[in-house]
Amino acid sequence: MFKFFRRPASDPGAETSAGVSQAATSDAVPTASITGSLGKTRGGLFGAVRNLFRTAGTLDAAFWDELEERLIAADVGAHVTADLITELRARDARRAFASGEDAETALRELLEAILARAGDTGLYLPEEGVGVVLVIGVNGTGKTTTVAKLTRYLQLGGRAPFLIAGDTFRAAAIDQLKVWGDRTGATVFAQSPGSDTAAVVFDGIGAAISRGADTIIIDTAGRLHTKTNLMAELEKVRRVIGRRQAGAPHETLLVLDAVTGQNGLIQAKTFMGSVGVTGLVLTKLDSSAKGGVVFAIAEELRLPIKLVGTGERIDDLQPFDPSEFVRALFS
Ligand code: GDP
């Protein structure tokens, strides 16, 4: 397996870790910086957290209460906030923070630690043979757009994705994927609306292998109103993938919409219960003032956010870098 990690062109500091082969990073993609994409979050509720530290006088009980309120308002989540405040107050009691800035540094460390505990944010694909990425999530979260952006992202790293239109319930979803296929030059395997998804996936993987594709990305349906059927269907799709290609799917990415904030957590738990999710894609970070939800997601689900959607364009997908994210929130 190799870790596919492609930094946005705006950030030249590409990293290479030992034992991890890195995809090409040379082609310049006009990707927005995470700081720019976080404008709504930084200017809004998280900005209030940042400002509290900058204007803090004594770090008394009123200060900690205010910080607690602001973290909850920023969508960091009640549990996570309570734990953060307890830890910060304990540290302050052991060795008093000299200033609001010191307390801010401690909070930043704790926030980064939450993201680190959630796991490795890299995208893992096999070195040999075909890699399979299954993309799941509720309709409207940005699944199909993510499949398209991921196609572009992998293409720029030298891979040749082959797309399977597994959302057979909506003719529009199939058409949408075909349009993205035309724009990216990726082949799209689709059958008529209403076909059995597992059968489409089975045939699609066969077609991809015979064409020598190195990566398959599968779009799926996400109708929440028939939750039980949906989960059963996704389980079946997973089984079929595994039978067709040993070890696959290599990544099962659950797409969550940052605008929905905490509500997305309940959705995510439903998916995690039945389908082996390997990581999250958090979309619409650019439209959300609730970027603080990243911490609630990481702590409550203990799943890494691997990619973030930062707009509606094909290039608006970035690898999630926890340190950079926390730095951007406080910058
Ligand atoms: P699906 O039903 O889950 O497949 O969702 P779609 O891919 O059709 O996306 C739903 C809507 O969200 C579309 O209007 C997309 O353009 C939009 N969208 C998807 N990702 C992002 C993102 O990262 N930022 C913004 N602003 N919009 C997005």
XYZ file of N, CA, C and O in Angstrom, residues 39 88 91 115 123 134 140 165 167 178 180 190 199 241 276 292 294 310 313 317:
80
model
N -12.661 31.050 5.717
C -13.056 32.439 5.974
C -14.278 32.569 6.858
O -14.287 33.340 7.816
N -7.600 22.237 30.370
C -6.942 23.552 30.418
C -6.925 24.086 31.844
O -5.911 24.624 32.311
N -4.340 22.251 33.883
C -2.982 22.724 33.566
C -2.726 24.072 34.224
O -1.640 24.324 34.741
N -7.128 15.685 16.725
C -7.069 15.287 15.309
C -6.069 14.145 15.113
O -6.306 13.240 14.310
N -4.348 8.936 2.241
C -5.204 8.088 1.410
C -4.340 6.907 0.984
O -3.280 7.114 0.405
N -14.404 3.430 -2.404
C -15.868 3.456 -2.347
C -16.284 4.763 -1.662
O -15.766 5.090 -0.591
N -26.838 14.834 -1.298
C -26.778 16.277 -1.067
C -25.535 16.702 -0.303
O -25.224 17.880 -0.208
N -20.761 4.409 -11.766
C -21.959 5.129 -11.315
C -22.853 4.170 -10.531
O -23.751 3.536 -11.078
N -24.846 4.971 -8.011
C -26.131 5.546 -7.571
C -27.110 5.367 -8.715
O -27.300 6.236 -9.553
N -21.471 11.305 -15.550
C -20.997 11.268 -16.941
C -20.443 12.629 -17.356
O -19.437 12.706 -18.064
N -19.065 14.811 -15.374
C -17.742 14.925 -14.735
C -16.717 14.054 -15.453
O -15.548 14.410 -15.554
N -21.573 2.954 -16.456
C -22.928 3.147 -15.936
C -23.878 2.193 -16.627
O -23.639 1.788 -17.772
N -24.696 -5.323 -8.852
C -24.420 -5.902 -10.174
C -23.636 -4.918 -11.041
O -22.698 -5.304 -11.750
N -17.489 -6.085 -3.990
C -16.176 -5.497 -4.318
C -15.062 -6.431 -3.842
O -14.121 -6.736 -4.568
N -17.610 -0.555 6.669
C -16.287 -0.261 7.249
C -15.673 1.020 6.696
O -14.885 0.990 5.758
N -15.573 24.299 13.435
C -15.227 23.697 14.728
C -15.722 22.272 14.836
O -15.227 21.488 15.653
N -15.122 19.882 13.058
C -14.013 18.968 12.760
C -13.547 18.256 14.044
O -13.275 17.060 14.038
N -13.529 22.364 -0.559
C -13.419 23.803 -0.266
C -14.072 24.655 -1.349
O -13.711 25.811 -1.526
N -15.706 23.850 -7.443
C -14.915 23.576 -8.640
C -14.156 22.259 -8.516
O -13.909 21.786 -7.411
N -10.517 20.429 -3.722
C -10.389 19.310 -2.784
C -8.966 19.339 -2.254
O -8.019 19.460 -3.030
